[in-house]
Each structure stands twice: as structure tokens, then as C-alpha cells.
Amino acid sequence: MMGLPIHDPRQNQILAALPARDYARLVGELERVTLVPGTLLHAPGAPFEFAYFPTTAIVALILANDSGASAELAMTGKDGLVGIPLVLGGVSTRFAMTVQSGGEAWRLPAEVMCRERDRGGSLQRLSLCYAEALMTQMAHSIVCNRHHLVDRQLCRWLLSSLDLLPGNQVDVTQEVIAHMLGVRREAVTEAAGKLQAEGLIRYRRGHITVNDRAGLEARACECYRAVRAECDRLFEAQAASKCSSINCTLDTPRNSLMPRR
Amino acid sequence: MMGLPIHDPRQNQILAALPARDYARLVGELERVTLVPGTLLHAPGAPFEFAYFPTTAIVALILANDSGASAELAMTGKDGLVGIPLVLGGVSTRFAMTVQSGGEAWRLPAEVMCRERDRGGSLQRLSLCYAEALMTQMAHSIVCNRHHLVDRQLCRWLLSSLDLLPGNQVDVTQEVIAHMLGVRREAVTEAAGKLQAEGLIRYRRGHITVNDRAGLEARACECYRAVRAECDRLFEAQAASKCSSINCTLDTPRNSLMPRR
DNA sequence: CGGCTTATGTGCCCTGACGTACAGACCGCC
DNA sequence: GGCGGTCTGTACGTCAGGGCACATAAGCCG
């Protein structure tokens, strides 16, 4: 984040990992957009118009069924892209995508994504890699939902968000978190209360500040570390297998996603 | 399955959907294997040696974390293939794959899968489509785990299995089902007891016979129908787009940035 | 400043699922 | 045909979380 202009598409990990030639071909078609919290980026069943590459924003993938039951499946920030179904070949998806945390993103028209997909280049390879990262997130959510207490899940959620944000603050209401975790708002109030009592976080109406990140990690269920480790592994394996095309991203920090302060 | 020989690779939906030319290229490399229930097809973290295309067998994708908590993520039978990470580019995966229901499958060496992937042909396209189906299964599991009672989840699980099996009988113990659903064995006993009392199923030590499929569907949570519908849609969309490679929707409403509610 | 909206805190009862312990039943096998 | 292991049934107490009903407080805006 340091040597880059304030708003550079390469703050996004996928775009940053593109070989220079591929990036050059695409950069002219990238459009910068500001994502407002709460915005519905993609309605269930609608066709995709754009693929989004967040830099400072976070987008939540949500599934809601007909009875109104819903849960967050995964979140995407600077580590990935929104619109995986475009890459997998499905025209649309029943998943909803909403802006969980406001910020900036770059977007590419769906036609361009399809073109790149059919071309079979780096963008496709990286996108498929991220698809696997998404599956990893979802898989751990299944286990986590089933076996772990709400306060631990809250830790995991906070840490995941934090990894995609610049500071140490997450700006969401407990109501929103409850919606994401698929639990009652009161359950979040209670869990957050515990964490605050333990000095790990501090919050005021719609803003949660993380005081003790290490403590939060210790308090979180192992799912957080597991997802993190697996996604790092996937991305590194991907980067390594790129060896055929010379690695030309010399000064893009590969570990820009590791705040680890 | 009627006009086919007893053991034909084309009993598998993916292989069946391949254009004749592609199928002809692959058929010589397909090896038929018998999968024994309980076998660990793929250990977490191990590299893939084969991709499996079940015909009568069912393979369960399972994630277990370090603390021993685990849950089934999805099941694959004649509708798909086992080894999606090969197609997505990951070398391995933390998911375990075990044979849930014994039967036949055809397998392809990992190198061949990779070759086909890099070639970017029909097999890749179909595999990616199935990857999306897997994500759909997983997504609904997240919501379902969170919001639905065990007996309804059991209905869903039974129906999903049944869809991949030839008869109306599922050969598993309640213990195994409990492991898949991530609940206690006693919870399954109780749920199964209810279903039997309602005349929907009948079971004896390790064998469950479905008497009233329609009743079971009515009893299941909507997740079953939702997953089913979405997977059908995905596969049909894929089949349709097989002729014209580019299938982007060109003119769509531009006001995507609508605030939620 | 005062009023209103929205976010958060608290309490109550209820239920579904867990942990544990054990009893009974089935089935394959010698 | 009886034995033994496995699978299934039942019965506790315990508890996290859901549903509901309010109480309080924090920020916004005129």
C-alpha cells in the first residue's frame, strides 16, 4: 500500500498478481466505483453486469432462502473479486452480494470477464484460485456454524473483516453482524459485551475498535487460522505455478494482506 | 440408464455431456474402479492422483478441523466429479473425501485432468459448472445448519442421497449420518424415529428404505428443492451455452447500485 | 436544546440439541 | 444355535440460543 497512488487497482490482490502484459490490456477497461455500505451489489438470480475488484471495500456473499432464513457465505475484499459465477460459467447465481463495509472498488464489465475467461489467461487462473478460496471460507463456515459458540464466531468474523480493512476498526452495527452470522441481534450484544469486558474490543453505536488483535485471535475458533492458512497456501501455489510466464510483479508486496501488527 | 451397458462411463452426467470428440479422446484413459464404503478416497492435504467420476457410488466431501469438529460439505455422485481442486488450480485441498455409498466410478489420472484443464475444452467447462453446483450445495448447508431442525435436515440428506442412487434404499448407519450432519447419533435416531412413525421411511440396522418420497420432500426443508433447482439450472445453462461460447447478457438495467430495502 | 430515530442492554421463558449412561435388539459368524 | 460386537432405543440433566417485550442510551437534526 505504500508505494502506490492512493487509488490504484493494484491494491487488489488479484489485479496485483496479473502479469504486466495482462494488466496493461485490462487497465483501460477498469472503472473505479465507490461502494456505499448496505448497497445490494447483486440481487439473487439477476445476471451479472460487472465483476468487482474491491480495494478498500468489503462485499458479503449472502444466501437467503424463501422462508427468510439467511446467512453470510463468505466475504470478499482486496483479496479477491466479486462475480465468481462469471468465471465458473454460470450466468447468474442465487447468492446476494451486499456491501458490508463501504469503500472503493474497481469493476470490469461482464463481457470483458467472459472474454478473459474464454481466453484462458492469468485472470482466469487467478479467479479460479479465488473460487477455491471462497469454497474454503464456506466450508469452514459450515463446520463453524455447527460446532462453535457465537462469541468465538464473532471473533472470527471480526478478524476476517479486519484483514481486509486498513485500520483496526470495523464499522457495522450489531444488527448487521447478527444478520451475517445468522443469529439473533441479542446474541451478538451479549458476545460483544464479553469481548469488551475482556478488553479485546471497544465499541460504540456502529463502530467496533479492536484493541487486542492477538487476544482476539486466541479467543477465536481455529477456523480463522485454518481459513487464513489455506487461502495463503492457495495463493502462493498459484503464484508459484505461474513460473511459465516470468514473474514481473517485482515491487508489489505479495504479503500485503498480512497486517499482523 | 436404460440403453446403456451395465457399466458405462456415460452413466456419469459430466462424461455424458461431453461432445463425442472430447469423449473419444478421454475414454481410453478412463479406468473403472469399485469404491468400497468408508474408504478414504482423498486425505486432507494430500495431492490428487485421480479425478473420480462416480456412476453408482456416492462420495462425501468432509471438512474436519484440528479439534475434531467436522461436517459434510457436499456429496458427489453420478451428477459430478470428485477432484474439483484439480480444475480450479489448487494442487491439493484440506477437504477429505470418503466413500459414503459403495459402487462404481471411473477415474482419470490427475495429469490428464490438468492437461484438459489447460486445454480449456468441454471437460473444463463442465467441471467448472459442477464447481458452482458444489458451492450451491455448500451455501445451502450453511443456511440449513443454522436454521433448520435436525429431522428436516435428515430428510434433505436422504433425498439428496436418493437422487444419486438407483433404488429407493440408502445403506448407511445412523452413526454415519450423524457424522455427516455433524450432530449426535442419538439425534439421528430420534429424527429417524419420527420419520418412520410418520410412515415416510423404514429402517433396519444400516439400511433405510424410503417408502414415501413425496412425503419426505414435503417434510424436508426448502433447501433440498432450492439446491436441486439451482443445480438443474446451472447444468442446463451450461448445456445451452455449449454451442455459442460467449454467453454474456448484453443489455441489462444499469441501476445496480440500489440501497438495500 | 429538545425531540426522534436507531442502536444497544436486559430479562424472561422455552426448546432443540448435547453429554452421558445404559438397555435392548439385530445380525453375522463360528 | 448361541455368542459377541455393533447398531439402535431411551432417559436423564444441562445449556446455548431463539422469541419476545421493553428499558435505556447514543447520535442526528432541526
Coordinates of C-alpha atoms in Angstrom, one line a residue, chain B residues 42 48 50-53 59 61 76 80-90 93 97 113 127 130 134:
Chain B
H42 CA -8.6 -38.4 -0.6
F48 CA -4.6 -35.6 -6.0
F50 CA -7.0 -39.1 -9.8
A51 CA -10.3 -37.4 -10.5
Y52 CA -13.2 -39.7 -10.0
F53 CA -16.4 -39.8 -12.0
V59 CA -18.5 -39.7 -2.3
L61 CA -16.7 -34.1 0.9
T76 CA -20.9 -36.1 -5.3
G80 CA -20.4 -34.7 -10.9
L81 CA -16.8 -35.4 -10.3
V82 CA -14.5 -35.7 -7.3
G83 CA -11.4 -33.6 -7.6
I84 CA -12.6 -30.1 -8.3
P85 CA -9.4 -28.5 -6.9
L86 CA -7.6 -30.1 -9.8
V87 CA -9.7 -28.0 -12.1
L88 CA -9.5 -24.8 -10.0
G89 CA -5.8 -25.0 -10.0
G90 CA -5.1 -25.8 -6.4
T93 CA -7.2 -29.4 -0.5
M97 CA -13.3 -37.4 0.6
M113 CA -7.2 -33.6 -15.8
S127 CA -16.2 -29.2 -14.3
Y130 CA -20.0 -28.6 -11.3
L134 CA -20.8 -27.7 -5.2

